[in-house]
CSV table of C-alpha atoms in Angstrom, one decimal:
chain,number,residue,atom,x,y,z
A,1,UNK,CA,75.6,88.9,76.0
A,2,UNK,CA,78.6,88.4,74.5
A,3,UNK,CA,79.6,84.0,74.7
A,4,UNK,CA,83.4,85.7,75.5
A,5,UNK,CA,82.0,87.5,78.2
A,6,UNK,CA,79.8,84.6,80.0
A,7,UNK,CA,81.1,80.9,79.6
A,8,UNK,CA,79.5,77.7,80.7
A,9,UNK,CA,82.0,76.0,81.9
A,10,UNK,CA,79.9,73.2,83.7
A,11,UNK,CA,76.1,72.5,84.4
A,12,UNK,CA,74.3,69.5,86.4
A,13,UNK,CA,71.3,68.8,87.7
A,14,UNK,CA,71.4,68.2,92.0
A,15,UNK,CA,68.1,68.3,92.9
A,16,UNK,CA,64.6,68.4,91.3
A,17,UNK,CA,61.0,69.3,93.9
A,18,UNK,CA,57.9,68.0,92.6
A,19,UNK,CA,54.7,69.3,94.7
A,20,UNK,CA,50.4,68.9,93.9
A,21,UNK,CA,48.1,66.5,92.8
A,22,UNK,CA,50.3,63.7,91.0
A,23,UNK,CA,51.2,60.1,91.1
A,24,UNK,CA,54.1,60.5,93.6
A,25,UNK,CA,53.9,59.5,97.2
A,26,UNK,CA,55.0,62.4,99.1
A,27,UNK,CA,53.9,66.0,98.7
A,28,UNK,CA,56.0,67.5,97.7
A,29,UNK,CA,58.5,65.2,96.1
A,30,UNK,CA,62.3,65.8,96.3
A,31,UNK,CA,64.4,63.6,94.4
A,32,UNK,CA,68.7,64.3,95.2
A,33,UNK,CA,70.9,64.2,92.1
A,34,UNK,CA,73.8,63.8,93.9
A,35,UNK,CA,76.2,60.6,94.4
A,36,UNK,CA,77.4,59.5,98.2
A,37,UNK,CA,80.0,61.9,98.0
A,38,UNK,CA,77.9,64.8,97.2
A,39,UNK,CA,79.2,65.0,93.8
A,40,UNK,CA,76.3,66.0,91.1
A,41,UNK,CA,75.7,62.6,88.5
A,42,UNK,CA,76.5,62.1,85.2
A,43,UNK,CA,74.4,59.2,85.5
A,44,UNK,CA,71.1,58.7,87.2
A,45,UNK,CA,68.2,55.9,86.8
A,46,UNK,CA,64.5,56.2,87.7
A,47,UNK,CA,63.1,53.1,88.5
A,48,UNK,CA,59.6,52.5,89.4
A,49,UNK,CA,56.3,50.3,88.3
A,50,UNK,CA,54.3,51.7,85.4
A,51,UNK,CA,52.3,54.8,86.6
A,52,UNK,CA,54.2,55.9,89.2
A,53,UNK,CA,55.4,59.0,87.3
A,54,UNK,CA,59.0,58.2,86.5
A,55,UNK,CA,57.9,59.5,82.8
A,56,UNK,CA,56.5,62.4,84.0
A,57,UNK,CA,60.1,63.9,86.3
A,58,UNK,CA,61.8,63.5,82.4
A,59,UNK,CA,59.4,65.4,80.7
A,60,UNK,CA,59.2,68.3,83.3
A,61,UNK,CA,63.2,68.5,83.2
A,62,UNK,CA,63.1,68.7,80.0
A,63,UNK,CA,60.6,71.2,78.9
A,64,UNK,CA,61.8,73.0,82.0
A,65,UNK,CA,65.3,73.7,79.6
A,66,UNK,CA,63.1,74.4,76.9
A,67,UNK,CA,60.5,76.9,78.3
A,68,UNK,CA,64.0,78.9,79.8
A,69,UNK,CA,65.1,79.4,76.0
A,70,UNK,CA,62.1,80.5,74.6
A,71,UNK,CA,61.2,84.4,74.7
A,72,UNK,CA,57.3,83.7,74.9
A,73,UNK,CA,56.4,80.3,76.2
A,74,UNK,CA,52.9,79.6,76.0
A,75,UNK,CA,53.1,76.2,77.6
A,76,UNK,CA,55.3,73.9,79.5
A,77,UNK,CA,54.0,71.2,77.5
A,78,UNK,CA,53.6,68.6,80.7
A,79,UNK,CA,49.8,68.1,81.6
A,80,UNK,CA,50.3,68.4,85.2
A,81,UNK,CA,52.1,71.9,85.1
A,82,UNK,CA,49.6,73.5,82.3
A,83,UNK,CA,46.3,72.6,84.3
A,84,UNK,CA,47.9,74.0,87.4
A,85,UNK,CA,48.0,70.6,89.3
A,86,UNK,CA,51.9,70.3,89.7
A,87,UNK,CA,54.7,73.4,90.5
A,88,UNK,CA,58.3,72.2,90.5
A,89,UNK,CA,61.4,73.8,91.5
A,90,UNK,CA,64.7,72.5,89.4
A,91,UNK,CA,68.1,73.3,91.0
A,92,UNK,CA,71.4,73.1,89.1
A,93,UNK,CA,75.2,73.5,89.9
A,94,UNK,CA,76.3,75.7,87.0
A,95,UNK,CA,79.8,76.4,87.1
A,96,UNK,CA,80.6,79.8,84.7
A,97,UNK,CA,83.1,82.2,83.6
A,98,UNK,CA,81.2,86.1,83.9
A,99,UNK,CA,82.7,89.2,83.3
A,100,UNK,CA,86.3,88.6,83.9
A,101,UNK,CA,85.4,85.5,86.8
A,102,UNK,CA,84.9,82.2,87.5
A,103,UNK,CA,81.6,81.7,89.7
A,104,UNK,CA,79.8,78.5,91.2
A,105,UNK,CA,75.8,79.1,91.0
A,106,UNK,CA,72.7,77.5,92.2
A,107,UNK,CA,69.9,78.1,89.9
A,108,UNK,CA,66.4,77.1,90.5
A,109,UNK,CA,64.0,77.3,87.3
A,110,UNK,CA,60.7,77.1,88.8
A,111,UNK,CA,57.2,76.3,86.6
A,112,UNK,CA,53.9,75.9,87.3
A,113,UNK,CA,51.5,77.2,89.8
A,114,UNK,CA,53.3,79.4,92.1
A,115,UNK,CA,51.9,81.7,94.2
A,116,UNK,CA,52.8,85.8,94.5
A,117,UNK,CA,54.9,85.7,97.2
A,118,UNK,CA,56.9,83.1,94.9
A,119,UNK,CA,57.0,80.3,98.5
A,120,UNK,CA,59.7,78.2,96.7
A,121,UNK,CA,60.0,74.3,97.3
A,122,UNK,CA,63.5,74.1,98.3
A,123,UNK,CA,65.7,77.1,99.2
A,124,UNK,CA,69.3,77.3,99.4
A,125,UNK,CA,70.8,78.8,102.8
A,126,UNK,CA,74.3,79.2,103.3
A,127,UNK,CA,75.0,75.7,104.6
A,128,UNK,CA,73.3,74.3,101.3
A,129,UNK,CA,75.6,76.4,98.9
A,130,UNK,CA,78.5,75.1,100.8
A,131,UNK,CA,77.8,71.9,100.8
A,132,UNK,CA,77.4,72.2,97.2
A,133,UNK,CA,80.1,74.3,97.2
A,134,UNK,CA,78.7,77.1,95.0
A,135,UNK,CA,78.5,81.0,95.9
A,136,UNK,CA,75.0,81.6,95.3
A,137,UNK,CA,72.0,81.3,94.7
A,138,UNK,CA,69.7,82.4,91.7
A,139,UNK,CA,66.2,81.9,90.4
A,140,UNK,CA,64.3,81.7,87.2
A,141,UNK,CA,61.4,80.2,85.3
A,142,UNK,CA,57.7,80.6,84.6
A,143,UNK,CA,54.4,80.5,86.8
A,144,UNK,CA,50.8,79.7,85.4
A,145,UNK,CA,48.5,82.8,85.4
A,146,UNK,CA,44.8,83.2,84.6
A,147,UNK,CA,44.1,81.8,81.2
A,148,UNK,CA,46.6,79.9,80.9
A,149,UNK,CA,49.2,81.9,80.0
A,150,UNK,CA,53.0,82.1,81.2
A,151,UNK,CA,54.3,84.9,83.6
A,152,UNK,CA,58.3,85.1,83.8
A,153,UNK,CA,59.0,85.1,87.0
A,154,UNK,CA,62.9,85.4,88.9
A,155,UNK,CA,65.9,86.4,86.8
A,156,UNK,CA,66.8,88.3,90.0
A,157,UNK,CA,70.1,89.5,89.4
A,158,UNK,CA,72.1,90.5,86.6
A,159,UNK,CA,74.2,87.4,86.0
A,160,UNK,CA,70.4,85.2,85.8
A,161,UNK,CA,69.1,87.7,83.7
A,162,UNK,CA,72.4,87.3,81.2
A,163,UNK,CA,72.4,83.5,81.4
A,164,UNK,CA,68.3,83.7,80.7
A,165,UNK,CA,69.0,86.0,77.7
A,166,UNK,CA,71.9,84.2,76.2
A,167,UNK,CA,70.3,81.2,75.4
A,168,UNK,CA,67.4,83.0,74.1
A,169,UNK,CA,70.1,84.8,72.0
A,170,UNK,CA,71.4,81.7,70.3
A,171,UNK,CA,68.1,80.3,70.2
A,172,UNK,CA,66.6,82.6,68.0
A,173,UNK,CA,70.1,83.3,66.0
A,174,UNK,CA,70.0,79.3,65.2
A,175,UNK,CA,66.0,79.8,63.9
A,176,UNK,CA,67.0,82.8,61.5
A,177,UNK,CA,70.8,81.5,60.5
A,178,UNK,CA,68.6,77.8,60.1
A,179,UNK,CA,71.2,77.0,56.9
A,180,UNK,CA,74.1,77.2,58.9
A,181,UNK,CA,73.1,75.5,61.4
A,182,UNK,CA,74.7,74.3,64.6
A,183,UNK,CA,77.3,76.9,65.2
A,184,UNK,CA,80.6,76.2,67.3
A,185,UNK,CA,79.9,79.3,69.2
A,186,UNK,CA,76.6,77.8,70.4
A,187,UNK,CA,78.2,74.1,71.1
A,188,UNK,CA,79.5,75.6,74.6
A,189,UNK,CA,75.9,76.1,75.9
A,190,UNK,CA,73.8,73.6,77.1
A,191,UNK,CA,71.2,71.5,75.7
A,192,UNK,CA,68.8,68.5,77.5
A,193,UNK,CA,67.8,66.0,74.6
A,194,UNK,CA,64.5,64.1,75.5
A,195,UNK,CA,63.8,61.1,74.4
A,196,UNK,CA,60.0,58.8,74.7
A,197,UNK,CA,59.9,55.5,74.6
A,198,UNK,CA,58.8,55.1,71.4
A,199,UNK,CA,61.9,55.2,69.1
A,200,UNK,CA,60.9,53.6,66.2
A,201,UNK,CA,62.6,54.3,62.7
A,202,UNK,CA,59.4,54.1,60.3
A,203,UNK,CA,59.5,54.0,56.6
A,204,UNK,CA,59.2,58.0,55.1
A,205,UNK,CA,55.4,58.1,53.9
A,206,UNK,CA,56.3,59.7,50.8
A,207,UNK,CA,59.3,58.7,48.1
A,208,UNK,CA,59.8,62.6,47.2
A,209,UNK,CA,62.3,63.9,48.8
A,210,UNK,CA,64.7,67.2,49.0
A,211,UNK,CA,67.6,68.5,50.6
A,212,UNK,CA,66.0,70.5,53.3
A,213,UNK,CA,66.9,71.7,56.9
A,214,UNK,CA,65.6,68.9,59.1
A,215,UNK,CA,62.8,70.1,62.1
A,216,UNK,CA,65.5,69.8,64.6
A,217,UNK,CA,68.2,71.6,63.6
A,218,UNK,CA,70.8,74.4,65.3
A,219,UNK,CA,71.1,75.3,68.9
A,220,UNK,CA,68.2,74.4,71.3
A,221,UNK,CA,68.1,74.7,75.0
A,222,UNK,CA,65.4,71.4,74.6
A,223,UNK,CA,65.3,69.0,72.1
A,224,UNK,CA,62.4,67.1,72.5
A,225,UNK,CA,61.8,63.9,69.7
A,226,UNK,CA,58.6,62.9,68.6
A,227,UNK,CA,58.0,58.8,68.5
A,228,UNK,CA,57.0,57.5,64.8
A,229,UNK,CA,57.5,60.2,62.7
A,230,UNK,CA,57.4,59.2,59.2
A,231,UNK,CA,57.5,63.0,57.7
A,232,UNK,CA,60.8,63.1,55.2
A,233,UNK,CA,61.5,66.5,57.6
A,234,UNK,CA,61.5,64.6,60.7
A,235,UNK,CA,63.4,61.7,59.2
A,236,UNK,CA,67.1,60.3,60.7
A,237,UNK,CA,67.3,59.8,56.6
A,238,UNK,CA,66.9,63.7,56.3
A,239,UNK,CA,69.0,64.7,59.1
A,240,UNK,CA,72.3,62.5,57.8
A,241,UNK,CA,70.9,63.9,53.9
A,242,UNK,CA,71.6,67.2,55.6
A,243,UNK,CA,75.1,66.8,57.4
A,244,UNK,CA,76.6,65.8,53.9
A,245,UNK,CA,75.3,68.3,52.3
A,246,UNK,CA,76.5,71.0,54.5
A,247,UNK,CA,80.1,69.2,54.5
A,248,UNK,CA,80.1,69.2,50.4
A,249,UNK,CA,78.4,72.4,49.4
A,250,UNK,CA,77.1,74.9,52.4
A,251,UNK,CA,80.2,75.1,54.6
A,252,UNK,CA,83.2,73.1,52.9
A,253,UNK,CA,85.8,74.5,54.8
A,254,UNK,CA,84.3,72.8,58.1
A,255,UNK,CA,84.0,69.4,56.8
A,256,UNK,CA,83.2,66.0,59.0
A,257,UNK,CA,79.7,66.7,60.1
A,258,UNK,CA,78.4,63.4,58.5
A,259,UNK,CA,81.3,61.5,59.6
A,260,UNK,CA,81.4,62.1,62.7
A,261,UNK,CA,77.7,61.6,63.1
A,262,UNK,CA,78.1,58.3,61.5
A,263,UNK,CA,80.9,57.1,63.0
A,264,UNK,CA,79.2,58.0,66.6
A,265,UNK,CA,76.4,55.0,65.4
A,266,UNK,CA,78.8,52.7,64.3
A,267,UNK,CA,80.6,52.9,67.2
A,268,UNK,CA,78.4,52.6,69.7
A,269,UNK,CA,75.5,50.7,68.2
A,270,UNK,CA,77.7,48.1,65.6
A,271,UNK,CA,81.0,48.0,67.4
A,272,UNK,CA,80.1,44.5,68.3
A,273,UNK,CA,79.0,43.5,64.8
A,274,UNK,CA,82.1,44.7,62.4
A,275,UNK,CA,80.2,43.2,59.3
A,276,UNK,CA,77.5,45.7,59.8
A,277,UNK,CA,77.9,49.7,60.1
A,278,UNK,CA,75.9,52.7,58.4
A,279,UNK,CA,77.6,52.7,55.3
A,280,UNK,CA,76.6,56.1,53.8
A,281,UNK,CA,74.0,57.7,51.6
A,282,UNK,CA,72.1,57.1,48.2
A,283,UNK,CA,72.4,59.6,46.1
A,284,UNK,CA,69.7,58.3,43.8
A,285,UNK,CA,67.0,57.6,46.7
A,286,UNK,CA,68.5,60.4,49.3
A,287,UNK,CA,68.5,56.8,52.0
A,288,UNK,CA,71.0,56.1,54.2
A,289,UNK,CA,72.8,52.8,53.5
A,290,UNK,CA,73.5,50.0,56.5
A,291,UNK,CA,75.9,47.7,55.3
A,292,UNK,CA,75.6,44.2,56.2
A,293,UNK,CA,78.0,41.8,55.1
A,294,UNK,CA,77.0,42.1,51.2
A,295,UNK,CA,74.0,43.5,51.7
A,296,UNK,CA,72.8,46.6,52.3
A,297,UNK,CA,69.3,48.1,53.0
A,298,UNK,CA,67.3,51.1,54.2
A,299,UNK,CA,67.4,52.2,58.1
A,300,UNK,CA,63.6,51.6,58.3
A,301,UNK,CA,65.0,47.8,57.6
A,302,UNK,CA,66.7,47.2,60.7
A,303,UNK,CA,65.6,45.1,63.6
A,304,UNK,CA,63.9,46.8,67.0
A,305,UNK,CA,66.3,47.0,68.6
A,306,UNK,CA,69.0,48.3,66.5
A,307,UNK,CA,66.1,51.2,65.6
A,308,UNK,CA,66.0,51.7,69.3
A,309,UNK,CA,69.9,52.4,69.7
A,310,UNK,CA,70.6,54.1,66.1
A,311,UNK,CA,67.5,56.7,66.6
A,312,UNK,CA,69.5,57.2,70.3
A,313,UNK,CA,72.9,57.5,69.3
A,314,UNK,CA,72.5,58.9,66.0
A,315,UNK,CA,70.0,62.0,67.6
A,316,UNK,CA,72.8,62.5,70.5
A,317,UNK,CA,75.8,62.6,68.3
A,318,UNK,CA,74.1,64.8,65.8
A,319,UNK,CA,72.9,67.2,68.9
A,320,UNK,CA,74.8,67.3,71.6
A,321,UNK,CA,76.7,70.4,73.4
A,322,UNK,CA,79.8,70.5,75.6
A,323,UNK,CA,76.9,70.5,78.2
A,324,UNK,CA,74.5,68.1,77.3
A,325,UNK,CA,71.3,66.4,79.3
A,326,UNK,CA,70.3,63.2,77.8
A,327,UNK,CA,66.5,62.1,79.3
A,328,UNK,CA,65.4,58.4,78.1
A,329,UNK,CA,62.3,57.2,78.8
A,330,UNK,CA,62.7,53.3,79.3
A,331,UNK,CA,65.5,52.4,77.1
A,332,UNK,CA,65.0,48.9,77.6
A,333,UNK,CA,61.7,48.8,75.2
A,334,UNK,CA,62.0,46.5,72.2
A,335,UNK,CA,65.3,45.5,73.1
A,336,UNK,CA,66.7,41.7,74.4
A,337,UNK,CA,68.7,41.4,77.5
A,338,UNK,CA,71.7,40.9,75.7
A,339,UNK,CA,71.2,43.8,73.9
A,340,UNK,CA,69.5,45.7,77.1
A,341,UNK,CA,73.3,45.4,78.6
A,342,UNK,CA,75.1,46.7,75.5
A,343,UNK,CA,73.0,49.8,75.9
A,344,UNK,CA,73.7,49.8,79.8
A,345,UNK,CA,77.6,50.2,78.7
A,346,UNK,CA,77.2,52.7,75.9
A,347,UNK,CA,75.0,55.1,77.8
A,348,UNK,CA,78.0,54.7,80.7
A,349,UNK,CA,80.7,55.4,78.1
A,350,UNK,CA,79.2,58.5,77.0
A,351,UNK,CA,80.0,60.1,80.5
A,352,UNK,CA,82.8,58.5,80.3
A,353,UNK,CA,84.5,59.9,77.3
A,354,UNK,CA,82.7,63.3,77.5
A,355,UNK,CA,82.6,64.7,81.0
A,356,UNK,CA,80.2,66.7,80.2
A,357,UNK,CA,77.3,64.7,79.7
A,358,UNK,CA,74.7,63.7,82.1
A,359,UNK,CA,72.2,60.8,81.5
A,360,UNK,CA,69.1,60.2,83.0
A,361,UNK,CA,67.3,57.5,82.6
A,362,UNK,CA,63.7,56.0,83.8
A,363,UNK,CA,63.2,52.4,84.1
A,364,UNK,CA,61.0,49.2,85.6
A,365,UNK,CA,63.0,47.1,84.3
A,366,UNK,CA,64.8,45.3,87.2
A,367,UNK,CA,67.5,43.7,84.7
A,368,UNK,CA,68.2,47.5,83.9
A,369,UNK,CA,68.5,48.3,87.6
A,370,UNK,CA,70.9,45.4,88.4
A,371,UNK,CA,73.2,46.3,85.0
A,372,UNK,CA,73.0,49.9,86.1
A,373,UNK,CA,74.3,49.2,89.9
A,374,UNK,CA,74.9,52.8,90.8
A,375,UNK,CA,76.4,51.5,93.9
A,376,UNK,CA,79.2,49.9,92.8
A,377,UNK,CA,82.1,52.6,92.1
A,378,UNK,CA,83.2,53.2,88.8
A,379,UNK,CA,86.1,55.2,86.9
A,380,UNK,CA,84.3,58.4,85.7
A,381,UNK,CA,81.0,57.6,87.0
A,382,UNK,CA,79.1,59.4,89.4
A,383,UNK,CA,76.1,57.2,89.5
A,384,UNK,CA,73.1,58.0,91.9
A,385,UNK,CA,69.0,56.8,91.7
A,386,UNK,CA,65.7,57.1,93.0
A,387,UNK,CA,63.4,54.1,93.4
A,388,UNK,CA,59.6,56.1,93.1
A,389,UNK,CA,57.6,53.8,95.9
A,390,UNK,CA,53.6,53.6,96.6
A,391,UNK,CA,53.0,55.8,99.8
A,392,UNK,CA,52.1,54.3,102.6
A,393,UNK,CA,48.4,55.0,102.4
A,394,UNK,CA,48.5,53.1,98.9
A,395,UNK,CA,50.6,50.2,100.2
């Protein structure tokens, strides 16, 4: 399917189902990502005590995007929806341009242990597709089958089956073109970036290192980041090793790739610090350089926090889309309050200055909650929230 011939031309999240044996309080478990107006968020916050499953709605999201671009999933990679415990039903808004018009979808990607006669957790009537104001309704996704292997199930029509197979298109041209890398073609489609709370930036275990294509790398419909990494492959020190070499030797006549990546940290991680930016790289150690006054030192040198934020920012401006899902898993870890509300504004800027971003975040942290205040209006904001709760037979 030809990217001329089907356009994303906008794609949110308004409503995720969660049903089976879980930590959530109700069976099943709806959660609405719409504001007060009805208008699907750009930003959204979880907030609920440890163990409550806040962790476990972003990794289902997010594996849900990547299971829909791979051709033979094996696994959803969430524990609850591999053992058969959990089934969930994900509906977006996807706005798109499809041979020759401009259509207003609901899709519903469905995983886990569904039955034959595919019962689904939330349908969409007419009344629901106009309130949402779309035209209609699609579905697509996986169930569990004996043995624990995937069974496509949906793709009902033509235009689900040509969304379903152009991302698994441009997944699998990124994995064989893997020099090239992120192509402009492929920066129209979108892509959910997940990150754990762990987002350390260790020192690389070994000092030999090569220009090499990092593990994440080209068009994904997931990316998914591993916490504490210290493989030279997985590095940040790799990835930004890559980007300038790409801008001085692969592809010269698209320069910027590095500077732009780098300029995305140092504006939204040391614009309050103007002594202190990522400088650059070492040619002799293949590092990358933070200035600090007139010092400079390795990333891996940096304080918690500022790990935390440059392993955020530097991952999202490296990998985002024109459509891109951002899942953090409590962004407040390792970081002070002060710091804690510079992050609240950042993460609020970036659906600010790029409509089309969406960032979800899960949080107990009830400074988080207050600096988040979805209900207080703001310019380009569509805030919403969902407070997870003990049921009542737990209270």
């Amino acid at each position: 399917m030809s990217l001329q011939t089907l356009r994303i031309l906008e794609f949110r999240p308004v409503w995720l189902t969660v049903d089976g044996n879980g930590p959530f309080p109700e069976r099943p478990y709806g959660i609405d990502f719409t504001d007060a107006s009805g208008a699907p968020c750009n930003a959204f916050l979880f907030m609920s005590d440890n163990g409550m499953g806040k962790t476990t709605l972003l990794q289902i999201m997010a594996n849900m995007m990547r299971v829909w671009g791979e051709r033979e999933p094996k696994y959803w990679g969430v524990e609850g929806l591999d053992s058969g415990e959990l089934r969930a039903q994900w509906d977006l808004r996807i706005r798109v341009y499809w041979r020759g018009e401009e259509k207003v979808i609901i899709l519903s990607l469905l995983a886990g242990n569904f039955s034959d006669d595919l019962a689904l957790l939330k349908p969409w009537g007419t009344a629901e597709l106009a309130q949402a104001q779309a035209d209609s309704w699609h579905v697509a996704g996986y169930r569990r089958r004996a043995r624990g292997f995937l069974t496509e199930i949906g793709r009902s029509d033509e235009l689900c089956a040509d969304l379903t197979d152009t991302f698994r298109e441009w997944n699998q041209e990124e994995a064989e073109n893997s020099a090239g890398g992120f192509s402009g073609t492929a920066f129209d489609l979108p892509t959910a970036l997940y990150f754990s709370a762990y987002r350390d930036i260790p020192a690389v275990a070994s000092h030999e290192r090569a220009i090499g294509r990092p593990e994440h790398w080209g068009y994904r419909t997931a990316h998914l980041f591993d916490p504490h990494s210290n493989r030279w492959r997985d590095s940040l020190d790799n990835l930004l090793v890559w980007l300038k070499w790409l801008d001085q030797n692969l592809l010269p006549d698209q320069p910027g790739r590095f500077d732009r990546a780098r300029d995305f940290v140092n504006r939204h991680v040391f614009d309050e610090t103007p002594d202190k930016f990522l400088e650059g790289i070492s040619v002799e150690t293949l590092a990358a350089i933070v200035r600090n006054g007139d010092a400079r030192h390795r990333l891996d040198r940096l304080s918690s926090g500022e790990k935390n934020l440059v392993h955020l920012f530097l991952r999202i401006g490296a990998h985002m889309t024109r459509h891109t899902l951002i899942f953090i898993d409590e962004p407040e870890v390792h970081l002070h309050p002060r710091w804690q509300y510079r992050l609240i504004r950042q993460l609020k800027a970036l659906p600010k200055n790029d409509p089309g971003i969406t960032v979800i975040a899960a949080t107990h942290s009830v400074d988080m909650l207050k600096a988040f205040a979805f209900e207080i209006p703001e310019d380009g904001l569509h805030k919403g929230g969902d407070i997870i709760q003990k049921s009542k037979e737990e209270a």
